[in-house]
Coordinates of C-alpha atoms in Angstrom, one line a residue:
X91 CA 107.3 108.2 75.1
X92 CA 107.6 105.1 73.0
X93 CA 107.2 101.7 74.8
X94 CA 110.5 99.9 75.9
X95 CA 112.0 97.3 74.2
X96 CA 111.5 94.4 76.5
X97 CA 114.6 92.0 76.6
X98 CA 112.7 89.5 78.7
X99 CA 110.3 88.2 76.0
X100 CA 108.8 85.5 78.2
X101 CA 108.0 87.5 81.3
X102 CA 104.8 88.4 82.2
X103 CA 105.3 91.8 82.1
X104 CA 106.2 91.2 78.0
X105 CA 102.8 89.6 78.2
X106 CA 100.7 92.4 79.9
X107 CA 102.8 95.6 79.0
X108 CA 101.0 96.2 76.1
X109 CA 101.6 99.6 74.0
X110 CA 97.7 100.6 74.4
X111 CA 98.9 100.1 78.2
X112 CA 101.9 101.7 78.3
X113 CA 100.4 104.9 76.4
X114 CA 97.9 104.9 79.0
X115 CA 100.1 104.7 82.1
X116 CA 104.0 105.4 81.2
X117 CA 102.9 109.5 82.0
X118 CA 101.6 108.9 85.6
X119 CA 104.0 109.7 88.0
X120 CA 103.1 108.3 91.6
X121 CA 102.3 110.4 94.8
X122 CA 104.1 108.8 97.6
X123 CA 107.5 108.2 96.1
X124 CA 107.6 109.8 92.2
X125 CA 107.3 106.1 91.0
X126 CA 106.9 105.5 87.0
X127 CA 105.7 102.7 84.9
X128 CA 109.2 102.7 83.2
X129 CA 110.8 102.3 86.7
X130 CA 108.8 99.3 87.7
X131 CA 109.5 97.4 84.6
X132 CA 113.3 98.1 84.3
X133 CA 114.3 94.5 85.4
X134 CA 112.2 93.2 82.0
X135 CA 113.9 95.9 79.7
X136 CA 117.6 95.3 81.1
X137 CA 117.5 91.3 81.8
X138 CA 116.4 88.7 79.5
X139 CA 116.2 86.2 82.0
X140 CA 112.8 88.1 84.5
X141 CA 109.7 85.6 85.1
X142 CA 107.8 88.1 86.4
X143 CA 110.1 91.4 86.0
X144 CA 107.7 94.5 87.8
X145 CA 108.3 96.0 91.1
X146 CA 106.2 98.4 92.8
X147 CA 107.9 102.0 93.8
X148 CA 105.1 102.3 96.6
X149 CA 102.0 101.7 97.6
X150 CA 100.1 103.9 94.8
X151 CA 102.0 102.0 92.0
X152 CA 99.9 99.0 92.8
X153 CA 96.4 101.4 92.2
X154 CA 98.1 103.8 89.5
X155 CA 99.3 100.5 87.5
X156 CA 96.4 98.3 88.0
X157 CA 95.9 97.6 84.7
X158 CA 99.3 96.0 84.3
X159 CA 99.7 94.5 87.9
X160 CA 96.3 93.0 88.3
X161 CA 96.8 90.5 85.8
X162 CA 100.1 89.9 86.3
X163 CA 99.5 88.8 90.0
X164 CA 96.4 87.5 88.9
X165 CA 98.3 84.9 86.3
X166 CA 101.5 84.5 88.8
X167 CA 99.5 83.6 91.9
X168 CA 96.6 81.6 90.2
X169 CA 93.7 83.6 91.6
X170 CA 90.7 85.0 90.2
X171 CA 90.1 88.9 89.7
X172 CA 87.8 89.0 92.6
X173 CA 89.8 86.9 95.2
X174 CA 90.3 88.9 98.6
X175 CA 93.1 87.8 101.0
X176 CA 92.8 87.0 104.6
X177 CA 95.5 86.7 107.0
X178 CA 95.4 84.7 110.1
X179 CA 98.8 84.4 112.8
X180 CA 96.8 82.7 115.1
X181 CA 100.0 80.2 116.3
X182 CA 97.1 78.2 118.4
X183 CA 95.5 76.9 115.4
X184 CA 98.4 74.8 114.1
X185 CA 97.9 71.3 114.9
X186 CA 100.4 69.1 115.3
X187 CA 104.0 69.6 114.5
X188 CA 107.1 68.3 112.3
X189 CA 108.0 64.7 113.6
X190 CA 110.6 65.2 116.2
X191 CA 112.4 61.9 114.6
X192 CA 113.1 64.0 111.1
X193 CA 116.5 64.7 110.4
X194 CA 115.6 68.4 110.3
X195 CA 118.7 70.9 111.1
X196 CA 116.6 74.3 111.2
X197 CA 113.4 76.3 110.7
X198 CA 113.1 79.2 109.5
X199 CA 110.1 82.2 108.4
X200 CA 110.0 85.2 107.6
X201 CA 107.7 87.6 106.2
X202 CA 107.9 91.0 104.8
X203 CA 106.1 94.3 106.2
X204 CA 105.7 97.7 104.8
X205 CA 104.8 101.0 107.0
X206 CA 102.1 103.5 105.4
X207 CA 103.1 106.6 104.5
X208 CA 106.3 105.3 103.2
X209 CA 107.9 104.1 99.3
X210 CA 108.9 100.8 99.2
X211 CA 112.4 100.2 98.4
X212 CA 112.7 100.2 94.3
X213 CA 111.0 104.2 94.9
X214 CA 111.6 105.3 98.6
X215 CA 113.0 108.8 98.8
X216 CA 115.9 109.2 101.1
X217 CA 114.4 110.5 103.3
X218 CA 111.4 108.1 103.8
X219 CA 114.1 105.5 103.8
X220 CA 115.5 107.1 106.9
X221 CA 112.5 107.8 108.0
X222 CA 112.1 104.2 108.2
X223 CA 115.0 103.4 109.9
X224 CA 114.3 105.8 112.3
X225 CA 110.8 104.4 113.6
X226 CA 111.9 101.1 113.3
X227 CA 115.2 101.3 115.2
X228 CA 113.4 103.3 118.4
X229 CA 110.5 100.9 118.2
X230 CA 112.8 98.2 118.5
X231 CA 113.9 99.4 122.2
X232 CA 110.1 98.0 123.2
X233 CA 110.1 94.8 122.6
X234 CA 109.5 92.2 124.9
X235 CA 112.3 90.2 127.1
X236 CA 112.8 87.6 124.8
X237 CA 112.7 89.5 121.3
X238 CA 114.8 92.4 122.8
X239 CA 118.2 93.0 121.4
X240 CA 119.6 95.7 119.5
X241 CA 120.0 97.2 116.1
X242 CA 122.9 97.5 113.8
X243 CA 123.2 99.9 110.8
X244 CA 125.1 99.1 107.9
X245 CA 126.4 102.8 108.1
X246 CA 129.3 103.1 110.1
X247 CA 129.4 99.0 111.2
X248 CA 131.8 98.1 113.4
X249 CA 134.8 95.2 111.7
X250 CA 134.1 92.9 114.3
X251 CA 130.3 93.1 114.6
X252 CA 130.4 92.9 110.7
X253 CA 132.2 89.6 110.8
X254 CA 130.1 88.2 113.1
X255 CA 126.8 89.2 111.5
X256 CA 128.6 87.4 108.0
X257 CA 129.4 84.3 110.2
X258 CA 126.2 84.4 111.5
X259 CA 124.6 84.8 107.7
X260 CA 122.8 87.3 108.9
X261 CA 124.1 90.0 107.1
X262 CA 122.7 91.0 103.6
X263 CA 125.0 92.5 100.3
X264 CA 125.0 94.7 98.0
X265 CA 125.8 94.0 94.4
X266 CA 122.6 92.1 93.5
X267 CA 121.8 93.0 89.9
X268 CA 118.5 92.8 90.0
X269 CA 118.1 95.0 93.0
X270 CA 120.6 97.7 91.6
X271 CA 118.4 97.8 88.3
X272 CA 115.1 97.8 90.3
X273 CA 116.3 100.8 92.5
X274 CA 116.9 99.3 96.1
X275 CA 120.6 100.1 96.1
X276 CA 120.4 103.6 96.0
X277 CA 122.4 105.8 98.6
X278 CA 123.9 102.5 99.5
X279 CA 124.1 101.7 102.3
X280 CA 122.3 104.3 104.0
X281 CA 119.1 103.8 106.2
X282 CA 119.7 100.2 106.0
X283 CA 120.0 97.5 109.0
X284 CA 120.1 94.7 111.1
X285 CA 118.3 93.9 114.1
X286 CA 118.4 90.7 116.1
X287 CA 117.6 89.3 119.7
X288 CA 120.1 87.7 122.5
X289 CA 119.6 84.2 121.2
X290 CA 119.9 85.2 117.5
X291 CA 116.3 83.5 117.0
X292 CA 114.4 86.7 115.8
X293 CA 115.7 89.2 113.2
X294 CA 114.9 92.1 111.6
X295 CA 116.3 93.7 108.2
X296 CA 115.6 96.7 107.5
X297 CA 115.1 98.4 103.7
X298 CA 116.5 95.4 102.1
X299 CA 114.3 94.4 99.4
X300 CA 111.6 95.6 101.8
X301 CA 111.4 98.3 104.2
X302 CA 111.0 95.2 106.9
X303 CA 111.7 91.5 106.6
X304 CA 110.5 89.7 109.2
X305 CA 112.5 86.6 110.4
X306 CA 111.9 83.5 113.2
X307 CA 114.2 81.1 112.8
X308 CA 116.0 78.2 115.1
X309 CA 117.6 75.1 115.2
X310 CA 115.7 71.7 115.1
X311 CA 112.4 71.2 113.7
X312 CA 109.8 72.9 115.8
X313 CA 107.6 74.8 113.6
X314 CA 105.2 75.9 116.2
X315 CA 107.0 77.7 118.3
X316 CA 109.1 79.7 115.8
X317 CA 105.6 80.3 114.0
X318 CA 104.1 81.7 117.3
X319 CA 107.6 83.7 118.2
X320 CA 107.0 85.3 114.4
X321 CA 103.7 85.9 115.4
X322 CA 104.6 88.2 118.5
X323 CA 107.4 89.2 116.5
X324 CA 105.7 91.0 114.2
X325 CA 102.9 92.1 116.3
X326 CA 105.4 94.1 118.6
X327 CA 107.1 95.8 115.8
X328 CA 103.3 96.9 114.2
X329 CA 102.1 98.1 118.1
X330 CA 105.5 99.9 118.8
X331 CA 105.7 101.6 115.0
X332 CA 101.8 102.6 115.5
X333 CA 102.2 103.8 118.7
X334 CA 105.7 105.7 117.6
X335 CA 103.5 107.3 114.3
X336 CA 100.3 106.4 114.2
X337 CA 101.3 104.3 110.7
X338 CA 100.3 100.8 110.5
X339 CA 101.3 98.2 107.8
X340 CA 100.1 98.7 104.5
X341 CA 97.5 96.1 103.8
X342 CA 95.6 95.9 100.5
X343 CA 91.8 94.8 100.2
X344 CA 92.4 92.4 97.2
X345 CA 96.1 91.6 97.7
X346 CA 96.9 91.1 101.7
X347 CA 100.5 92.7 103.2
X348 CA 102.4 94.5 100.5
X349 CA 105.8 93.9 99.4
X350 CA 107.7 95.7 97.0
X351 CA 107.6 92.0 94.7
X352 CA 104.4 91.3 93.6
X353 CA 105.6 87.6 93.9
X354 CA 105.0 88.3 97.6
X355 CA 101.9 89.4 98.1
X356 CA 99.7 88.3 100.5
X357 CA 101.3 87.0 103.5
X358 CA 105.0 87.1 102.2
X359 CA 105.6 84.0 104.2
X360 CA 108.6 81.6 103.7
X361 CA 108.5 78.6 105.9
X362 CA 110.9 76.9 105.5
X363 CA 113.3 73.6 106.8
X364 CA 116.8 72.3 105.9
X365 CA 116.2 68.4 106.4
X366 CA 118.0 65.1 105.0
X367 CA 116.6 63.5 102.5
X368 CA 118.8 60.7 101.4
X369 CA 115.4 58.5 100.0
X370 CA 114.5 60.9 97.7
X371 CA 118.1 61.9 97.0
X372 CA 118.5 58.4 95.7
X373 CA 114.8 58.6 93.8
X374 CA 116.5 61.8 92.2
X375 CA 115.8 65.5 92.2
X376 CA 113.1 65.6 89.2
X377 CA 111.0 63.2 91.4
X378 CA 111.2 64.9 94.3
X379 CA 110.5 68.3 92.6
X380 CA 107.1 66.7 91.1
X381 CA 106.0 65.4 94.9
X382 CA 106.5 69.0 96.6
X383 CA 105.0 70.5 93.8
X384 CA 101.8 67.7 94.5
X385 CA 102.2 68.8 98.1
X386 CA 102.4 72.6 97.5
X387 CA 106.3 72.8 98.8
X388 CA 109.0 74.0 97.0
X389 CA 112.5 72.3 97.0
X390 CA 115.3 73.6 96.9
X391 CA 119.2 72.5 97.0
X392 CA 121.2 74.0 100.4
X393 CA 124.4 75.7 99.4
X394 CA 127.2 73.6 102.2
X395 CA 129.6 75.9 104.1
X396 CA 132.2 75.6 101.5
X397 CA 129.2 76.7 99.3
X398 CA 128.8 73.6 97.2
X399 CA 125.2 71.4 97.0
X400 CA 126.4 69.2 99.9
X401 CA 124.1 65.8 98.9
X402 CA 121.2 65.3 100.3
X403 CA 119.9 68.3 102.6
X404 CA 117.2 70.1 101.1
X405 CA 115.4 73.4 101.6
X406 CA 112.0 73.1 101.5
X407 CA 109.0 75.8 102.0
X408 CA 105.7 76.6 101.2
X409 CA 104.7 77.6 97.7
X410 CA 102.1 79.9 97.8
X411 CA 102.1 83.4 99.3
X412 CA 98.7 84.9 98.2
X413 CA 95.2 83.3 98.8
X414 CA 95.8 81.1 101.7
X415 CA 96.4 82.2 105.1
X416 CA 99.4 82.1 107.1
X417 CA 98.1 79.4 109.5
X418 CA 97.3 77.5 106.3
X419 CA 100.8 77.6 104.6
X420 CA 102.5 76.9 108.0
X421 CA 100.4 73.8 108.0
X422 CA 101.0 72.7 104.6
X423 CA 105.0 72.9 105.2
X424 CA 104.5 70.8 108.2
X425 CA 102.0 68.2 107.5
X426 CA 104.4 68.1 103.9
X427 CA 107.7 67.6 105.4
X428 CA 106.0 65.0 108.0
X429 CA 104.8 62.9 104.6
X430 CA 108.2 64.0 102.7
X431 CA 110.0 62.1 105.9
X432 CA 107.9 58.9 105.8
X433 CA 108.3 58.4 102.4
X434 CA 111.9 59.5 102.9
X435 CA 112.2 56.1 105.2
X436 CA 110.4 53.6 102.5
X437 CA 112.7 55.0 99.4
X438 CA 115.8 54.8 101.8

Protein backbone atom coordinates (compact mmCIF):
# COMPACT_ATOMS: atom_id res chain seq x y z
CA UNK A 1 0.00 0.00 0.00
CA UNK A 2 1.14 3.54 -0.58
CA UNK A 3 2.77 5.35 2.46
CA UNK A 4 0.43 7.60 4.60
CA UNK A 5 0.26 11.03 4.35
CA UNK A 6 1.77 12.18 7.62
CA UNK A 7 -0.07 15.29 9.03
CA UNK A 8 2.53 15.66 11.82
CA UNK A 9 5.42 16.91 9.71
CA UNK A 10 7.70 17.53 12.67
CA UNK A 11 7.35 14.29 14.50
CA UNK A 12 9.77 11.81 14.54
CA UNK A 13 7.99 9.36 13.03
CA UNK A 14 7.78 11.95 9.69
CA UNK A 15 11.45 11.80 10.20
CA UNK A 16 12.08 7.97 10.29
CA UNK A 17 8.97 6.66 8.33
CA UNK A 18 10.58 6.69 5.25
CA UNK A 19 8.77 5.12 2.09
CA UNK A 20 11.90 2.58 1.51
CA UNK A 21 10.65 1.74 5.29
CA UNK A 22 7.32 1.66 5.03
CA UNK A 23 7.49 -0.69 1.84
CA UNK A 24 9.60 -2.91 3.86
CA UNK A 25 7.39 -3.15 6.94
CA UNK A 26 3.68 -1.78 6.23
CA UNK A 27 2.90 -5.80 5.14
CA UNK A 28 4.02 -7.47 8.50
CA UNK A 29 1.30 -8.15 10.58
CA UNK A 30 2.43 -8.89 14.26
CA UNK A 31 2.02 -12.36 16.19
CA UNK A 32 0.83 -11.56 19.55
CA UNK A 33 -1.94 -9.05 18.82
CA UNK A 34 -2.30 -8.61 14.73
CA UNK A 35 -0.43 -5.23 15.11
CA UNK A 36 0.47 -3.21 11.79
CA UNK A 37 2.92 -0.52 10.91
CA UNK A 38 -0.09 1.63 9.85
CA UNK A 39 -1.67 1.12 13.26
CA UNK A 40 1.29 2.31 15.29
CA UNK A 41 1.63 5.49 13.37
CA UNK A 42 -2.10 6.54 13.22
CA UNK A 43 -1.55 9.36 15.82
CA UNK A 44 1.11 11.10 13.14
CA UNK A 45 -1.29 10.57 10.11
CA UNK A 46 -4.55 11.94 12.00
CA UNK A 47 -2.91 14.82 14.39
CA UNK A 48 -0.59 17.42 13.32
CA UNK A 49 0.37 18.28 16.52
CA UNK A 50 2.52 14.30 17.58
CA UNK A 51 6.31 14.81 18.83
CA UNK A 52 6.84 11.53 18.76
CA UNK A 53 3.40 9.91 17.27
CA UNK A 54 4.27 5.66 17.31
CA UNK A 55 2.79 3.28 19.62
CA UNK A 56 3.53 -0.24 19.95
CA UNK A 57 0.47 -2.94 19.47
CA UNK A 58 2.62 -5.50 21.56
CA UNK A 59 5.66 -6.66 22.40
CA UNK A 60 6.72 -8.02 18.68
CA UNK A 61 5.99 -4.50 17.25
CA UNK A 62 9.06 -3.31 18.92
CA UNK A 63 11.29 -6.30 17.02
CA UNK A 64 9.01 -6.41 13.79
CA UNK A 65 9.45 -2.44 13.54
CA UNK A 66 12.93 -2.00 14.56
CA UNK A 67 13.96 -0.23 11.84
CA UNK A 68 11.54 2.58 12.54
CA UNK A 69 11.47 2.39 16.47
CA UNK A 70 15.11 2.07 17.03
CA UNK A 71 15.97 5.36 15.98
CA UNK A 72 13.10 6.93 17.05
CA UNK A 73 13.83 5.94 20.77
CA UNK A 74 17.21 6.25 19.99
CA UNK A 75 16.82 10.23 19.00
CA UNK A 76 13.87 10.81 21.78
CA UNK A 77 15.81 9.36 24.64
CA UNK A 78 19.42 10.59 23.68
CA UNK A 79 21.06 7.19 23.79
CA UNK A 80 23.32 5.42 21.58
CA UNK A 81 22.34 2.29 19.37
CA UNK A 82 24.17 -0.06 21.70
CA UNK A 83 22.94 1.36 25.13
CA UNK A 84 21.49 -1.53 27.40
CA UNK A 85 19.14 -0.50 30.34
CA UNK A 86 19.48 -1.65 33.88
CA UNK A 87 16.96 -1.31 36.51
CA UNK A 88 17.61 -1.07 40.07
CA UNK A 89 14.43 -0.65 42.97
CA UNK A 90 16.73 -1.12 45.60
CA UNK A 91 14.75 1.72 48.10
CA UNK A 92 18.01 1.27 50.52
CA UNK A 93 20.30 2.98 48.23
CA UNK A 94 18.63 6.38 48.23
CA UNK A 95 20.44 8.64 50.35
CA UNK A 96 19.02 11.30 51.97
CA UNK A 97 15.58 12.65 51.41
CA UNK A 98 13.53 15.88 50.40
CA UNK A 99 14.08 18.64 53.20
CA UNK A 100 11.24 18.13 55.56
CA UNK A 101 11.11 22.25 55.81
CA UNK A 102 9.89 22.34 51.80
CA UNK A 103 6.61 23.41 51.22
CA UNK A 104 5.91 20.16 49.47
CA UNK A 105 2.03 19.04 49.46
CA UNK A 106 2.48 15.40 47.85
CA UNK A 107 4.64 12.70 46.21
CA UNK A 108 3.87 10.77 43.85
CA UNK A 109 5.40 7.62 41.30
CA UNK A 110 4.32 5.56 39.25
CA UNK A 111 5.56 3.28 36.72
CA UNK A 112 4.03 1.17 34.04
CA UNK A 113 4.26 -2.78 33.74
CA UNK A 114 3.32 -5.06 30.92
CA UNK A 115 2.61 -9.09 31.34
CA UNK A 116 4.13 -11.49 28.56
CA UNK A 117 2.05 -13.15 26.57
CA UNK A 118 -0.21 -10.23 26.32
CA UNK A 119 -0.85 -6.97 23.54
CA UNK A 120 -0.36 -3.90 24.93
CA UNK A 121 -3.28 -1.65 24.90
CA UNK A 122 -3.25 0.24 21.22
CA UNK A 123 -3.29 -3.88 19.84
CA UNK A 124 -4.62 -6.14 22.78
CA UNK A 125 -7.32 -8.48 21.67
CA UNK A 126 -10.35 -8.65 23.89
CA UNK A 127 -9.65 -11.27 25.09
CA UNK A 128 -5.99 -10.74 26.26
CA UNK A 129 -7.39 -7.61 27.67
CA UNK A 130 -9.61 -9.59 29.89
CA UNK A 131 -7.28 -11.85 30.22
CA UNK A 132 -5.36 -9.22 31.96
CA UNK A 133 -7.86 -8.13 34.15
CA UNK A 134 -8.43 -11.43 35.20
CA UNK A 135 -4.81 -12.26 36.50
CA UNK A 136 -4.41 -9.00 37.80
CA UNK A 137 -7.60 -8.68 39.80
CA UNK A 138 -7.03 -12.44 41.57
CA UNK A 139 -3.43 -11.48 42.11
CA UNK A 140 -4.48 -8.57 43.82
CA UNK A 141 -6.22 -10.75 46.72
CA UNK A 142 -2.31 -11.49 47.81
CA UNK A 143 -0.93 -8.65 48.66
CA UNK A 144 0.52 -7.85 51.76
CA UNK A 145 -1.42 -6.07 54.84
CA UNK A 146 -0.57 -2.72 53.96
CA UNK A 147 -1.03 -2.81 50.08
CA UNK A 148 -4.20 -5.00 50.33
CA UNK A 149 -7.41 -3.48 49.22
CA UNK A 150 -9.69 -4.23 46.55
CA UNK A 151 -10.35 -3.81 42.90
CA UNK A 152 -12.95 -1.90 41.06
CA UNK A 153 -14.01 -2.45 37.35
CA UNK A 154 -15.14 0.27 35.27
CA UNK A 155 -17.79 -2.31 33.98
CA UNK A 156 -20.77 -2.27 36.07
CA UNK A 157 -19.26 0.60 38.79
CA UNK A 158 -21.27 1.35 41.41
CA UNK A 159 -22.62 5.65 41.43
CA UNK A 160 -21.30 6.07 44.71
CA UNK A 161 -17.89 4.26 44.50
CA UNK A 162 -17.63 6.16 41.06
CA UNK A 163 -17.88 9.52 42.73
CA UNK A 164 -15.65 8.75 45.20
CA UNK A 165 -12.86 7.36 42.91
CA UNK A 166 -13.52 11.01 40.76
CA UNK A 167 -13.17 12.91 44.19
CA UNK A 168 -10.36 10.98 44.98
CA UNK A 169 -8.77 11.70 41.19
CA UNK A 170 -8.27 8.40 40.96
CA UNK A 171 -10.41 7.59 38.35
CA UNK A 172 -9.26 7.70 34.59
CA UNK A 173 -11.70 8.82 31.26
CA UNK A 174 -12.43 8.08 28.33
CA UNK A 175 -12.56 10.49 25.47
CA UNK A 176 -8.76 11.12 25.09
CA UNK A 177 -8.13 11.58 21.39
CA UNK A 178 -5.07 10.44 21.20
CA UNK A 179 -5.84 7.17 22.91
CA UNK A 180 -9.09 6.65 20.74
CA UNK A 181 -6.88 7.11 17.56
CA UNK A 182 -4.04 4.86 18.97
CA UNK A 183 -6.57 2.01 19.76
CA UNK A 184 -6.81 1.94 23.69
CA UNK A 185 -10.49 2.80 23.77
CA UNK A 186 -11.70 -0.09 22.12
CA UNK A 187 -14.63 -2.20 23.75
CA UNK A 188 -14.74 0.63 26.18
CA UNK A 189 -14.78 0.22 29.02
CA UNK A 190 -14.41 -3.41 29.25
CA UNK A 191 -11.46 -5.23 31.10
CA UNK A 192 -10.52 -1.96 32.50
CA UNK A 193 -9.87 -0.98 36.40
CA UNK A 194 -9.01 0.42 39.48
CA UNK A 195 -7.28 -1.02 42.26
CA UNK A 196 -6.20 0.78 45.48
CA UNK A 197 -5.21 -0.01 49.21
CA UNK A 198 -7.09 1.15 52.68
CA UNK A 199 -5.08 4.28 53.03
CA UNK A 200 -5.46 5.14 49.26
CA UNK A 201 -1.42 5.34 49.14
CA UNK A 202 -0.95 2.48 46.50
CA UNK A 203 -2.90 2.14 43.17
CA UNK A 204 -3.25 0.21 40.47
CA UNK A 205 -4.91 0.97 36.91
CA UNK A 206 -5.51 -1.46 34.89
CA UNK A 207 -5.39 -1.41 30.73
CA UNK A 208 -5.30 2.27 30.67
CA UNK A 209 -2.63 3.37 28.44
CA UNK A 210 -0.91 0.26 29.80
CA UNK A 211 -2.04 -2.96 30.77
CA UNK A 212 -0.63 -1.80 34.48
CA UNK A 213 0.26 1.54 35.85
CA UNK A 214 1.90 1.32 38.85
CA UNK A 215 1.23 4.21 41.46
CA UNK A 216 2.83 5.18 45.24
CA UNK A 217 1.74 8.26 46.13
CA UNK A 218 1.14 10.30 49.67
CA UNK A 219 0.93 13.36 51.27
CA UNK A 220 4.11 15.42 52.44
CA UNK A 221 7.40 15.06 50.98
CA UNK A 222 8.87 11.72 51.86
CA UNK A 223 10.31 10.26 48.78
CA UNK A 224 11.83 7.35 50.39
CA UNK A 225 9.30 5.69 51.78
CA UNK A 226 6.73 5.98 48.89
CA UNK A 227 9.82 4.87 46.65
CA UNK A 228 10.37 1.69 48.79
CA UNK A 229 6.28 1.16 49.13
CA UNK A 230 6.49 1.25 44.98
CA UNK A 231 9.16 -0.96 45.26
CA UNK A 232 7.15 -3.83 47.17
CA UNK A 233 4.32 -2.58 45.25
CA UNK A 234 5.35 -3.76 42.27
CA UNK A 235 7.26 -6.75 43.30
CA UNK A 236 3.95 -8.24 44.83
CA UNK A 237 1.91 -7.75 41.75
CA UNK A 238 5.09 -9.52 39.46
CA UNK A 239 5.39 -12.61 42.31
CA UNK A 240 1.51 -12.99 42.55
CA UNK A 241 0.96 -12.63 38.42
CA UNK A 242 4.01 -15.26 38.06
CA UNK A 243 2.90 -17.45 40.44
CA UNK A 244 -0.99 -17.07 39.00
CA UNK A 245 0.57 -17.86 35.15
CA UNK A 246 3.96 -18.33 35.05
CA UNK A 247 4.14 -14.75 32.94
CA UNK A 248 6.47 -12.25 34.13
CA UNK A 249 6.89 -8.55 32.92
CA UNK A 250 8.09 -8.01 29.66
CA UNK A 251 11.59 -6.66 29.84
CA UNK A 252 13.57 -5.81 26.76
CA UNK A 253 17.53 -6.33 26.52
CA UNK A 254 18.27 -2.87 24.84
CA UNK A 255 15.14 -0.93 26.07
CA UNK A 256 14.24 -2.01 29.99
CA UNK A 257 10.26 -2.43 31.04
CA UNK A 258 8.02 -1.99 28.11
CA UNK A 259 5.26 0.33 27.70
CA UNK A 260 2.99 0.67 24.99
CA UNK A 261 4.82 4.65 24.55
CA UNK A 262 8.00 4.40 23.48
CA UNK A 263 8.47 7.68 25.44
CA UNK A 264 8.39 5.39 28.40
CA UNK A 265 10.72 2.97 28.08
CA UNK A 266 12.98 1.91 30.36
CA UNK A 267 11.84 2.36 33.86
CA UNK A 268 8.54 4.23 33.06
CA UNK A 269 9.07 6.14 36.24
CA UNK A 270 7.40 9.51 37.10
CA UNK A 271 8.54 10.93 40.33
CA UNK A 272 7.05 13.46 41.06
CA UNK A 273 6.11 16.52 43.87
CA UNK A 274 3.56 19.36 43.96
CA UNK A 275 5.71 22.01 46.05
CA UNK A 276 5.52 26.01 46.38
CA UNK A 277 7.64 27.86 44.64
CA UNK A 278 6.88 31.51 45.19
CA UNK A 279 11.05 32.51 44.44
CA UNK A 280 11.01 31.17 41.26
CA UNK A 281 7.35 32.15 40.58
CA UNK A 282 8.61 35.73 40.95
CA UNK A 283 12.02 34.88 38.79
CA UNK A 284 9.29 33.68 36.12
CA UNK A 285 8.43 30.40 34.52
CA UNK A 286 11.04 30.49 31.45
CA UNK A 287 13.79 30.64 34.27
CA UNK A 288 12.61 28.11 36.13
CA UNK A 289 11.99 25.86 33.05
CA UNK A 290 15.86 26.38 32.00
CA UNK A 291 17.14 25.34 35.83
CA UNK A 292 15.07 21.91 35.90
CA UNK A 293 16.05 21.32 32.58
CA UNK A 294 20.05 21.93 34.07
CA UNK A 295 18.88 19.70 36.88
CA UNK A 296 17.20 16.99 34.69
CA UNK A 297 13.49 17.85 36.31
CA UNK A 298 10.70 18.70 34.39
CA UNK A 299 8.27 21.50 35.57
CA UNK A 300 5.09 21.60 35.22
CA UNK A 301 2.06 24.05 36.27
CA UNK A 302 -0.62 22.17 38.82
CA UNK A 303 -4.16 22.52 37.61
CA UNK A 304 -6.10 24.15 41.26
CA UNK A 305 -9.40 22.46 42.26
CA UNK A 306 -11.37 24.80 40.38
CA UNK A 307 -8.94 23.73 37.58
CA UNK A 308 -7.09 26.95 36.95
CA UNK A 309 -2.99 27.37 37.40
CA UNK A 310 -3.35 28.32 41.06
CA UNK A 311 0.20 30.56 41.35
CA UNK A 312 2.87 29.19 42.49
CA UNK A 313 2.63 25.29 43.05
CA UNK A 314 4.47 23.41 40.65
CA UNK A 315 4.78 19.80 39.51
CA UNK A 316 7.99 18.66 39.21
CA UNK A 317 9.50 15.08 38.12
CA UNK A 318 12.30 13.51 36.69
CA UNK A 319 13.06 13.80 33.00
CA UNK A 320 14.45 10.80 31.86
CA UNK A 321 12.93 7.36 31.64
CA UNK A 322 15.45 5.25 29.70
CA UNK A 323 19.24 4.87 30.55
CA UNK A 324 19.41 5.59 34.13
CA UNK A 325 18.14 3.51 36.77
CA UNK A 326 15.32 3.97 38.94
CA UNK A 327 17.34 4.59 42.17
CA UNK A 328 19.15 7.16 40.00
CA UNK A 329 16.05 9.23 38.75
CA UNK A 330 14.49 9.03 42.33
CA UNK A 331 17.67 10.64 43.40
CA UNK A 332 17.85 13.29 40.95
CA UNK A 333 14.13 14.41 41.81
CA UNK A 334 15.18 14.58 45.36
CA UNK A 335 18.53 16.02 45.55
CA UNK A 336 16.75 18.60 42.62
CA UNK A 337 13.84 19.67 44.51
CA UNK A 338 16.19 20.01 47.79
CA UNK A 339 18.50 22.69 45.55
CA UNK A 340 15.07 24.03 43.74
CA UNK A 341 13.90 24.86 47.65
CA UNK A 342 17.18 26.63 48.63
CA UNK A 343 17.34 28.66 45.90
CA UNK A 344 13.53 29.03 46.28
CA UNK A 345 14.49 30.90 49.78
CA UNK A 346 17.30 33.34 48.23
CA UNK A 347 14.96 34.50 45.15
CA UNK A 348 12.01 34.89 47.73
Amino acid sequence: SAIPEIKSTHSLVAKHVTKEKWDKLSGIVTKTSGFTLAKAIACAVEFDNQHCGIYAGDFDSYRDFADVFDPIIQEYHGISADAKHTSDMDFSKITGNVNPDAPVHSTRIRVGRSIDGFGLSPGITKEQRLGVEKLFSSACKKFPADLAGDYYPLTGMDEKVRQQLVDDHFLFMSGDPNLKVAGMERDWPEGRGIFHNKEKSFLVWVNEEDQTRIISMQKGGDVREVFSRLARGIEAVRQSVKSASGKDFMLHEKYGYIHSCPTNLGTGMRASVHVDLPGWTKEGLDKLQARCEELALQPRGTRGESGGQTGITYDISNKHRLGYSEVQLVQTMSDGVNTLYKEDLELQ
